[in-house]
mmCIF file of C-alpha atoms in Angstrom:
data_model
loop_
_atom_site.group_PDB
_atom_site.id
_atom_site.type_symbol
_atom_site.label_atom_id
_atom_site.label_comp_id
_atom_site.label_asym_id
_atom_site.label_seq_id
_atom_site.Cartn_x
_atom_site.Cartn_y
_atom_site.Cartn_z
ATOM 1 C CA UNK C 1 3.946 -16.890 -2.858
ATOM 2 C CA UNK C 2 3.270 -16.397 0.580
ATOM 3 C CA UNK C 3 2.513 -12.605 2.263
ATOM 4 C CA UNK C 4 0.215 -9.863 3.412
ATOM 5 C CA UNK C 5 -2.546 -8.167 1.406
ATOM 6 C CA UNK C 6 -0.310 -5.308 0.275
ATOM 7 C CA UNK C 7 2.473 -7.886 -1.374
ATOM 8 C CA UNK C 8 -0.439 -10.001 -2.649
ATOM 9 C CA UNK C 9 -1.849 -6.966 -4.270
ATOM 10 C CA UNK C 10 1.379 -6.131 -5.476
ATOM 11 C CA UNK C 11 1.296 -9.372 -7.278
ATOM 12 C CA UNK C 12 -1.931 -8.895 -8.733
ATOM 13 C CA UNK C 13 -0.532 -5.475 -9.952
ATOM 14 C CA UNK C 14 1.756 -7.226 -11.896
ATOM 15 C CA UNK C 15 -1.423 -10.169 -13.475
ATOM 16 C CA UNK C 16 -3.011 -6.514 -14.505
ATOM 17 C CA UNK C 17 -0.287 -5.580 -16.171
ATOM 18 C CA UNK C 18 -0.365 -8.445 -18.321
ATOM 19 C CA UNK C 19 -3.560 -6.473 -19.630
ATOM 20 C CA UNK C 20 -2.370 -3.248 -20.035
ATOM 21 C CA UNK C 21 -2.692 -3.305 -24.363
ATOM 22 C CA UNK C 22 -5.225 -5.651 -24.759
ATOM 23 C CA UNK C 23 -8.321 -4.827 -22.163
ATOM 24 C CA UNK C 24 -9.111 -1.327 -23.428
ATOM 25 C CA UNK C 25 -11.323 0.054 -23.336
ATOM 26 C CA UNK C 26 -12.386 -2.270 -20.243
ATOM 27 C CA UNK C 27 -9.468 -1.945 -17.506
ATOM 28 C CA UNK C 28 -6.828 -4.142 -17.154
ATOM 29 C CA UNK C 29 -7.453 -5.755 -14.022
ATOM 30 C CA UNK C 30 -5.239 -8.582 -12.155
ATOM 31 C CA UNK C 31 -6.801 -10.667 -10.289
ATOM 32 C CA UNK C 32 -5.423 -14.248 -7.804
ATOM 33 C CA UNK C 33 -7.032 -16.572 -5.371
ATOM 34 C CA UNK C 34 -5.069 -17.243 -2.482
ATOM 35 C CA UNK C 35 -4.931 -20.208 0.068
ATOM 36 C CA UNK C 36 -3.483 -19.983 3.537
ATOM 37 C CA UNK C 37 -1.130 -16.865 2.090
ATOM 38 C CA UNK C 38 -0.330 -18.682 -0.885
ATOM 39 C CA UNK C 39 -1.081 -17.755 -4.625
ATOM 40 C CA UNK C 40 -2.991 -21.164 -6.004
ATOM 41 C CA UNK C 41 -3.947 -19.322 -9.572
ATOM 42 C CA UNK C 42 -4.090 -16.003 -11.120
ATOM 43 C CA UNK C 43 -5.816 -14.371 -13.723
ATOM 44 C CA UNK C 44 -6.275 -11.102 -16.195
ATOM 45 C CA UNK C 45 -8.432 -9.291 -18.057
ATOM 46 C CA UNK C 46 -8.992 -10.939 -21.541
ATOM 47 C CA UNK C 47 -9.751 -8.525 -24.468
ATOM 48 C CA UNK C 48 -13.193 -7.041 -24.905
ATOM 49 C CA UNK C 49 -15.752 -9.754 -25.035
ATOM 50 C CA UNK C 50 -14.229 -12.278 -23.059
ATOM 51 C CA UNK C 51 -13.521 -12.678 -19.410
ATOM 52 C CA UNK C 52 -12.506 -10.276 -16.894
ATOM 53 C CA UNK C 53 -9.822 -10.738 -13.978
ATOM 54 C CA UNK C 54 -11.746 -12.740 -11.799
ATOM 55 C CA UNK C 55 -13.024 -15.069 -14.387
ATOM 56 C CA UNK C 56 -9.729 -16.160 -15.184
ATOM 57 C CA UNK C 57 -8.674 -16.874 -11.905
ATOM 58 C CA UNK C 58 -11.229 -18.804 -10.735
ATOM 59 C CA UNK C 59 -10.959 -20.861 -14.082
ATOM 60 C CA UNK C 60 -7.891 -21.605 -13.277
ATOM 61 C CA UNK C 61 -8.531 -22.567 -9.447
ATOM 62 C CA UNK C 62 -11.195 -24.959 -10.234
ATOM 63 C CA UNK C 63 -12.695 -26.411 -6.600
ATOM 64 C CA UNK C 64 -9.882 -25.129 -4.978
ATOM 65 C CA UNK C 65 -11.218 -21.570 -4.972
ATOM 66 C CA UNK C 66 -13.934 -22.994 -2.276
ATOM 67 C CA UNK C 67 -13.236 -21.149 1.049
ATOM 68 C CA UNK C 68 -10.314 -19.143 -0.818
ATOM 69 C CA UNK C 69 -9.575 -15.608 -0.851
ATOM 70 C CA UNK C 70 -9.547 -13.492 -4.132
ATOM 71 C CA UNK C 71 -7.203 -10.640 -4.502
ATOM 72 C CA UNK C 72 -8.710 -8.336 -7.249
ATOM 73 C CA UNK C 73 -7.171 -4.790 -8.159
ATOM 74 C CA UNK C 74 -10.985 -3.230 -9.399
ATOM 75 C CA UNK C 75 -13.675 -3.968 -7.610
ATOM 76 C CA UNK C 76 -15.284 -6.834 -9.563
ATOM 77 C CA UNK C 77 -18.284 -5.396 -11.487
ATOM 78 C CA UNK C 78 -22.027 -6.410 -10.713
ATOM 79 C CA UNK C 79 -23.577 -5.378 -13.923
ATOM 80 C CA UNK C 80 -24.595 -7.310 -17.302
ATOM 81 C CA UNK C 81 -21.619 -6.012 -20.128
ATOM 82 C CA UNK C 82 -20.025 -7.887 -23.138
ATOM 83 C CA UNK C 83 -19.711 -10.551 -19.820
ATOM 84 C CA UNK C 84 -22.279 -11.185 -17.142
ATOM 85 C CA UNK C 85 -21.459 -10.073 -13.359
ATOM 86 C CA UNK C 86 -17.514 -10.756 -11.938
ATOM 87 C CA UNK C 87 -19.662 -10.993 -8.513
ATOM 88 C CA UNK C 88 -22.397 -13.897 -9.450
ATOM 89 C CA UNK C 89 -19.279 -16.105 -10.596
ATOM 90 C CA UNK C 90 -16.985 -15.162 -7.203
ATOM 91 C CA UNK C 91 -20.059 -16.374 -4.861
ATOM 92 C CA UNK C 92 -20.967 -19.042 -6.797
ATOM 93 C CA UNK C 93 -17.128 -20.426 -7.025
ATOM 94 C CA UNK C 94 -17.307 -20.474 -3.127
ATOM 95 C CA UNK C 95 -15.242 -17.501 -2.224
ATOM 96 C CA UNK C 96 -15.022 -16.831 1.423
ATOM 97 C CA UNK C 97 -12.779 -13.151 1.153
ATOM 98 C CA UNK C 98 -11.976 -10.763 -1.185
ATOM 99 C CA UNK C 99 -9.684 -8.316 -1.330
ATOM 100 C CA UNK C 100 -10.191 -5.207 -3.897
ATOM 101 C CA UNK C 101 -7.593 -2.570 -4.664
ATOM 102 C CA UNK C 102 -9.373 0.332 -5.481
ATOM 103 C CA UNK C 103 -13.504 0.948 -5.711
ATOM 104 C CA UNK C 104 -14.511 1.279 -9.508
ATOM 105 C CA UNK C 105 -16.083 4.916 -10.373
ATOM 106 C CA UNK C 106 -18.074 3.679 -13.386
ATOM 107 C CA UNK C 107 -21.667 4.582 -12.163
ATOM 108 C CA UNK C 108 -22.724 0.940 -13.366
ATOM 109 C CA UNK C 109 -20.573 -0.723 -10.241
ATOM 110 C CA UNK C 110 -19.626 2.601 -7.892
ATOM 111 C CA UNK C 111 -19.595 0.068 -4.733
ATOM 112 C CA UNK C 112 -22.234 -1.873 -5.692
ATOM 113 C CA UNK C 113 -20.169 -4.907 -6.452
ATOM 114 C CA UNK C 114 -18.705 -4.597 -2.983
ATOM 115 C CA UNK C 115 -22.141 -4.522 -1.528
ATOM 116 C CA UNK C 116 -23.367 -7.196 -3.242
ATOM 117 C CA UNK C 117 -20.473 -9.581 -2.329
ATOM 118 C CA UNK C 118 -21.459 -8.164 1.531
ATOM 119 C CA UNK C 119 -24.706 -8.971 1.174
ATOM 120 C CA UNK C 120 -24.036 -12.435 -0.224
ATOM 121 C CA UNK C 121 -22.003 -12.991 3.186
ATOM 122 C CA UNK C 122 -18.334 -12.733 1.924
ATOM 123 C CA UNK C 123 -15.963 -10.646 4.068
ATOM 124 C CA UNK C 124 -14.649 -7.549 1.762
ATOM 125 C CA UNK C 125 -11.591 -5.369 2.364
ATOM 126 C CA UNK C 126 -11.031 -2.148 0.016
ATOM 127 C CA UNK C 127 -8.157 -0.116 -0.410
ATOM 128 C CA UNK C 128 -5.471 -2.638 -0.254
ATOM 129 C CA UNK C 129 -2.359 -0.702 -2.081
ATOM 130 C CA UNK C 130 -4.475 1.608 -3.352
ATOM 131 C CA UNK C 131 -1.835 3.901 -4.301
ATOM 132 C CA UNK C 132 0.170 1.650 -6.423
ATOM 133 C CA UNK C 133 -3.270 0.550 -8.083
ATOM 134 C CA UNK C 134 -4.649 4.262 -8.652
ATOM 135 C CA UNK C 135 -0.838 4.602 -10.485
ATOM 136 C CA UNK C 136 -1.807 1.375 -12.556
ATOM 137 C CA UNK C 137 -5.480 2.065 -13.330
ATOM 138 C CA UNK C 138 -5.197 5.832 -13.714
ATOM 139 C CA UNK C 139 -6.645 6.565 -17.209
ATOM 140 C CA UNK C 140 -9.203 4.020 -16.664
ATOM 141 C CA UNK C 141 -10.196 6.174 -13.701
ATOM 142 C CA UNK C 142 -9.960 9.528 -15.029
ATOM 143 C CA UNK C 143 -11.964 8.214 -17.757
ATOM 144 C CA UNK C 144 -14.695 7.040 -15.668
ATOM 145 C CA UNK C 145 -14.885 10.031 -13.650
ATOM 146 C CA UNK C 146 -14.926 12.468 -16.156
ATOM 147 C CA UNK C 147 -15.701 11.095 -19.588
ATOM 148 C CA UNK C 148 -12.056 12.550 -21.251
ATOM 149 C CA UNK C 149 -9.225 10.412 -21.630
ATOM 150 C CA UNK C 150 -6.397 11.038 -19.783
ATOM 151 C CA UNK C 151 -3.474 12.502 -21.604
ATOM 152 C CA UNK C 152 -0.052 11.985 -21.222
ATOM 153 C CA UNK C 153 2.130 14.155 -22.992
ATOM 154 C CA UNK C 154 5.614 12.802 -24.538
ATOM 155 C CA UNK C 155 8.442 14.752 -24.910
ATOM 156 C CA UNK C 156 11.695 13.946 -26.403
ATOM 157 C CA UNK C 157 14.771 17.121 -26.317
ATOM 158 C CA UNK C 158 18.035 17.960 -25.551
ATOM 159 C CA UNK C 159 19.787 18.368 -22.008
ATOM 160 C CA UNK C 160 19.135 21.951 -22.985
ATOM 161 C CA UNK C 161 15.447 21.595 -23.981
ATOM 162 C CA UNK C 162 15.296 21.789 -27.578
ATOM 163 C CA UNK C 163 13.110 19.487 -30.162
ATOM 164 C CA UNK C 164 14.121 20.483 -33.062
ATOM 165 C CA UNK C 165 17.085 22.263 -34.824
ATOM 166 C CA UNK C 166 17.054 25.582 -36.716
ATOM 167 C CA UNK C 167 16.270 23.495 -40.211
ATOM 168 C CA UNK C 168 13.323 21.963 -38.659
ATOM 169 C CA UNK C 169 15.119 18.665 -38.359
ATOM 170 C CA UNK C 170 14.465 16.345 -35.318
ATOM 171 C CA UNK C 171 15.370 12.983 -36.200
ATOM 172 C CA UNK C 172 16.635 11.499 -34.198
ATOM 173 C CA UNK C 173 17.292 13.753 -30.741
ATOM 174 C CA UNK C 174 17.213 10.293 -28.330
ATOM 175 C CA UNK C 175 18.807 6.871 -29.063
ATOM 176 C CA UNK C 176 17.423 3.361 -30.058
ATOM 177 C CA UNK C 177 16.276 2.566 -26.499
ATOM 178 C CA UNK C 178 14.160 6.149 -25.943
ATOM 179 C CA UNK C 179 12.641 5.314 -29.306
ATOM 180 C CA UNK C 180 11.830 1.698 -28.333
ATOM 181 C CA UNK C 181 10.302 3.330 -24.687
ATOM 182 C CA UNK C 182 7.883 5.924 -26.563
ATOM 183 C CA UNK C 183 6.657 2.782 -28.952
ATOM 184 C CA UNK C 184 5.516 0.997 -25.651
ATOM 185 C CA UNK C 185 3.999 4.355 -24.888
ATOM 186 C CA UNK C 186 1.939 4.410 -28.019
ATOM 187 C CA UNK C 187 0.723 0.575 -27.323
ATOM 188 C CA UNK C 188 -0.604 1.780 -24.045
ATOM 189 C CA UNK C 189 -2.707 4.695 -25.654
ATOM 190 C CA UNK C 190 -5.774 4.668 -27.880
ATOM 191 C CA UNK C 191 -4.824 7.604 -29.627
ATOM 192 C CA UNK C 192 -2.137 9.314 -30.516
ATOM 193 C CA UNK C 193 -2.520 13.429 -31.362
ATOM 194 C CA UNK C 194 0.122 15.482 -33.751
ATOM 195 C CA UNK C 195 -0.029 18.814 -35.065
ATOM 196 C CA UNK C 196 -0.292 19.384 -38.916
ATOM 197 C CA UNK C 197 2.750 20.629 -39.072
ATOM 198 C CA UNK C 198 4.619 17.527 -37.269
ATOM 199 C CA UNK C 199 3.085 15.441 -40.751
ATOM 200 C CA UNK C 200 4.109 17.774 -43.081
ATOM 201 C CA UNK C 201 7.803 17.456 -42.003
ATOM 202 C CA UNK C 202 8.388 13.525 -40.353
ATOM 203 C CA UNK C 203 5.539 11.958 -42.022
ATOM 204 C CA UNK C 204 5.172 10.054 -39.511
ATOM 205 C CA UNK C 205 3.368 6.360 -39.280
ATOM 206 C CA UNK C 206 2.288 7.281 -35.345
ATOM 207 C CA UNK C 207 1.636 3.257 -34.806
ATOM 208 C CA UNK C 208 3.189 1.304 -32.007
ATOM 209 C CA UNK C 209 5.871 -1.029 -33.183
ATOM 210 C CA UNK C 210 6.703 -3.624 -30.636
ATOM 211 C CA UNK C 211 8.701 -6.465 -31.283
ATOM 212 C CA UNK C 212 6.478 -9.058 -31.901
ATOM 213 C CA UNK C 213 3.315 -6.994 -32.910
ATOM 214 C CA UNK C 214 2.325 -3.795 -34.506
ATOM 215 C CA UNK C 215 -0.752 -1.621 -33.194
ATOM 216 C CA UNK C 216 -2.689 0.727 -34.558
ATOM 217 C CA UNK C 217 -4.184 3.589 -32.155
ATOM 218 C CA UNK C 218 -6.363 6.301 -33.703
ATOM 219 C CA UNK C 219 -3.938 8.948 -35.386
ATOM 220 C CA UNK C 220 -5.260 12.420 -34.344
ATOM 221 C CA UNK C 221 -4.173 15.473 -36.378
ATOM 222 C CA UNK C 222 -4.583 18.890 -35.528
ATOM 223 C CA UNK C 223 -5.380 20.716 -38.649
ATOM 224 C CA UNK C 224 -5.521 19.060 -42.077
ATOM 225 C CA UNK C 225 -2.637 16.816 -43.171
ATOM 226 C CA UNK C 226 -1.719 16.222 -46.573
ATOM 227 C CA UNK C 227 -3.573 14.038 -48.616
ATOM 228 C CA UNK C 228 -0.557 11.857 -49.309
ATOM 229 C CA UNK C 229 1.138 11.413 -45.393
ATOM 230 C CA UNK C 230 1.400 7.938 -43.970
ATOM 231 C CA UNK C 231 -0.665 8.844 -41.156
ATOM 232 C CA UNK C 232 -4.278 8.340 -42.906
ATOM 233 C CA UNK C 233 -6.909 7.422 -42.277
ATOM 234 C CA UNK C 234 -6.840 9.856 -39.367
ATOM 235 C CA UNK C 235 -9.403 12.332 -37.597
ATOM 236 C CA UNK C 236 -8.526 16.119 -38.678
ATOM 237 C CA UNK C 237 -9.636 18.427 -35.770
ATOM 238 C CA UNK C 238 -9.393 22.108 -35.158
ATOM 239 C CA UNK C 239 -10.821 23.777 -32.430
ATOM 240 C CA UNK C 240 -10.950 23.532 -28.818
ATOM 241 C CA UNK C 241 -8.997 20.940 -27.348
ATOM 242 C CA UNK C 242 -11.264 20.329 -24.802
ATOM 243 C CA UNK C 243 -13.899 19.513 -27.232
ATOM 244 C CA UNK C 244 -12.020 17.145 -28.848
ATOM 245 C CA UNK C 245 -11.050 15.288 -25.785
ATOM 246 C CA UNK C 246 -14.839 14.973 -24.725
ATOM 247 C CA UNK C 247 -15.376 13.568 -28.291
ATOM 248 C CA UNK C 248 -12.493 11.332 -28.123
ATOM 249 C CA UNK C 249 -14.004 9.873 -24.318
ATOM 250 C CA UNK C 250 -17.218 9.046 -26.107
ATOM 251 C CA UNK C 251 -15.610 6.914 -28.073
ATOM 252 C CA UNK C 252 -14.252 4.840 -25.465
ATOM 253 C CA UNK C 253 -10.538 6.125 -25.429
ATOM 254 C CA UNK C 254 -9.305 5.746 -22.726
ATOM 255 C CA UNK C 255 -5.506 7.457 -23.002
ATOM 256 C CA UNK C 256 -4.091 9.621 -25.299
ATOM 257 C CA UNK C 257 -0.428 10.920 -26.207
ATOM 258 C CA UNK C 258 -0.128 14.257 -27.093
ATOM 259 C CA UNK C 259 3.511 13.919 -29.286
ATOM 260 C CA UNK C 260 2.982 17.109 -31.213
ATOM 261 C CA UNK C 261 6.073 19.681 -31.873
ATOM 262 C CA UNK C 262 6.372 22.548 -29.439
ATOM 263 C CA UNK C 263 3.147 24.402 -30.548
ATOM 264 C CA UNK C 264 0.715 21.335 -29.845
ATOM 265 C CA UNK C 265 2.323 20.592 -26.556
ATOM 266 C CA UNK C 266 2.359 24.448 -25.360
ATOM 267 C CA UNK C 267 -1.247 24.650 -26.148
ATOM 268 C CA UNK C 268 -2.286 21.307 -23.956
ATOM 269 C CA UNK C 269 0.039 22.421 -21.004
ATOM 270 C CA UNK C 270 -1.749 25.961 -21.804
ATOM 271 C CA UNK C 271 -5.010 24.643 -21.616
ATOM 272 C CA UNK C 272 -4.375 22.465 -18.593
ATOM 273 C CA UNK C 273 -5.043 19.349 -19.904
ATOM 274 C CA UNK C 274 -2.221 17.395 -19.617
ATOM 275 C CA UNK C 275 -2.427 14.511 -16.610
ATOM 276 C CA UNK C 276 0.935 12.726 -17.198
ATOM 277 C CA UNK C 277 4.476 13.590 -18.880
ATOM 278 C CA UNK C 278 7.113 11.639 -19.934
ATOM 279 C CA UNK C 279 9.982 13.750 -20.651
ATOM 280 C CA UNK C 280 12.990 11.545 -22.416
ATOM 281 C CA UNK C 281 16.212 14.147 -22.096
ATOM 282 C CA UNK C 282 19.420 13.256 -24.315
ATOM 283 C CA UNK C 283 22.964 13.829 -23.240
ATOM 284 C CA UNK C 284 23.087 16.833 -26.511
ATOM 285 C CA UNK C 285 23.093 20.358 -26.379
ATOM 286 C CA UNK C 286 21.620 22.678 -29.164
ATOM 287 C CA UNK C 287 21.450 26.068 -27.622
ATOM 288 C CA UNK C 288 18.147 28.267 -27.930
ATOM 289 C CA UNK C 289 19.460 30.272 -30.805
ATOM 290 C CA UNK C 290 19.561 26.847 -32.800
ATOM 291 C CA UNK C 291 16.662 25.042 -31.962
ATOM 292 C CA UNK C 292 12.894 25.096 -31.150
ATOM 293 C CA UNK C 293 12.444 24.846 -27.514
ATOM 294 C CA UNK C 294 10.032 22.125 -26.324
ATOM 295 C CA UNK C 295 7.292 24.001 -25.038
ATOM 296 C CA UNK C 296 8.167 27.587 -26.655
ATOM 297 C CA UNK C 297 5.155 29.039 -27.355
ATOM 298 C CA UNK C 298 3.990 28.113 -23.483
ATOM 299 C CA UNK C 299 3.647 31.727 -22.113
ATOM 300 C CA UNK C 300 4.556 32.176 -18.428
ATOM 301 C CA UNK C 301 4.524 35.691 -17.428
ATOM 302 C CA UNK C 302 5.346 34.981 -13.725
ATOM 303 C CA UNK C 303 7.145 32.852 -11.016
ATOM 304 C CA UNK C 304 3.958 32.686 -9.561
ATOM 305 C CA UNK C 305 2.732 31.162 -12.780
ATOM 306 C CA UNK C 306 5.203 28.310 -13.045
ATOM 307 C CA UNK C 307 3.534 25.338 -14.149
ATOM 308 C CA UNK C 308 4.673 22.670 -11.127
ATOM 309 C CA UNK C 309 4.464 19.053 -11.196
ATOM 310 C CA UNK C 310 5.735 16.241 -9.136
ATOM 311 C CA UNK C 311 8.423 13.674 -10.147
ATOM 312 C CA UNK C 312 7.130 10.042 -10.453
ATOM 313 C CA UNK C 313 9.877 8.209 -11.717
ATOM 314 C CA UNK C 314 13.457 8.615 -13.087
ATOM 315 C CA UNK C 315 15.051 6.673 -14.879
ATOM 316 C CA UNK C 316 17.940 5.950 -17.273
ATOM 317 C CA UNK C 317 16.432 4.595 -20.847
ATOM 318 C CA UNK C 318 19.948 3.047 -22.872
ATOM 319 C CA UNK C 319 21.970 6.806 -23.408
ATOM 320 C CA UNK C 320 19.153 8.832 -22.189
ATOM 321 C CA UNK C 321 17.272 9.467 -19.096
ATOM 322 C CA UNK C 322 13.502 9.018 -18.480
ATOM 323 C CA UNK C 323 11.735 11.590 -16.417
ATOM 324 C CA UNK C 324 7.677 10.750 -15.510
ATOM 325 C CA UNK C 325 5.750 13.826 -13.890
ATOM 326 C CA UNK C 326 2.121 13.926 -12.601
ATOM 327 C CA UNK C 327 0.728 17.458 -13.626
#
């Protein structure tokens, strides 16, 4: 492939992504080293334990990566982990450039595996599509900067905004391909958090089924859930929410997704702790008289207390529509 930085990054966006349910709780970096414009090999995280981004890439490149340039999406790191430094192997493969995405906020690299490659006499340029790989990195980041994980909250209701009818049923409000969606949504969290109640009436499994595997995040519940539900073993937590996500970033989660009934969501958007929602609407009406509203017990006693967010993404998902909003 032959381009500028930003397309090059875009590319290594995409390596990343490759990453995205394997790396945590290290990111899922992308990483390609490039030869008079042109890709020559490419590379992703591998899971914990085994080689990052860069590793990869130059594995792949062999020689070739003498006098290359290296695309990376995180700056590569400069400390000893599970892995030794991403910078030792880039100058020893030869490297002449790099290019880096975004600078990584874990106080263990904060710049200093830019500096070091500066030092070492390679020419560095930060900030390349930084944007699109903030987007792509963003509970990594918000988990490095301030120890919680970053929670994305999933709702799935009516055109009308109901999640549940007057019997307490709620299966199934969005088709097959919604369903399918929210699964890839649980692969791409370490822990998934439910109200009590939300067990004691779907029983839920809260894993990730994808097609060819089946993952297992940590199943959260909010109050005490019945010694028989399918969602043991699981942590039982009451209290502040904000407690539990600072416990929860200790232990290396990363992302979580809040899919609790109307009561758990209010109290997160109540709180102010949601980062992310994905909002899956159906083409179905309820009415309010029938149904539990999505976020009814969210208390909003004035315009000037609206709750705004900003649109990310919209998009149709088989019968249903897919909205993404940054909080």
């Amino acid at each position: 492939m032959t381009g500028d930085s930003s397309a090059l990054m875009a590319e290594a966006i995409l390596e990343g992504d490759k990453a995205r349910l394997h790396a945590p709780p290290n990111p899922w970096v992308g990483a390609l080293v490039v030869v008079d414009g042109s890709v020559i090999a490419s590379g992703h995280t591998q899971v914990p334990g085994e080689s990052h981004a860069e590793v990869e890439a130059l594995r792949h490149a062999g020689e070739r990566a003498r006098g290359a340039t290296m695309v990376v999406t995180l700056e590569p790191c400069c400390h000893v982990g599970r892995t030794g430094p991403c910078v030792d192997a880039i100058i020893e493969a030869g490297i002449s450039r790099v290019v880096v995405g975004v600078l990584d906020p874990d106080p263990r690299v904060a710049g200093r595996g830019v500096a070091r490659l500066r030092e070492a006499g390679l020419e560095v340029q930060v900030g390349v599509h930084i944007e699109a790989v903030r987007a792509q990195l963003a509970s990594y980041l918000w988990h490095r900067v301030t120890g919680r994980p970053y929670v994305v909250l999933k709702v799935a209701a009516t055109l009308d905004g109901v999640v549940a009818m007057a019997d307490g049923s709620s299966q199934w409000i969005t088709g097959d391909a919604a369903r399918r969606d929210a699964h890839v949504l649980r692969a791409q969290s370490q822990a998934i958090i439910v109200g009590a109640n939300t067990v004691r009436l779907d029983d839920p499994l809260l894993n990730a089924r994808l097609d060819d595997v089946t993952l297992e995040p940590l199943r959260v519940v909010l109050g005490h859930a019945p010694a028989g539900a399918r969602v043991h073993p699981c942590w039982q937590r009451q209290g502040e929410l904000g407690v539990l996500l600072d416990e929860l970033g200790e232990h290396d989660i990363l992302q979580v997704l809040v899919e609790g009934g109307a009561t758990v969501a209010s109290a997160f958007l109540e709180a102010g702790l949601v980062n992310h929602v994905v909002w899956y609407v159906a083409p179905a009406m309820a009415g309010s008289a029938s149904g539990r509203g999505a976020l009814a017990e969210l208390s909003t006693p004035a315009m000037a207390s609206l709750r705004r967010a900003r649109f990310t993404d919209v998009q149709r998902v088989g019968e249903d529509v897919r909205m993404d909003l940054e909080v």
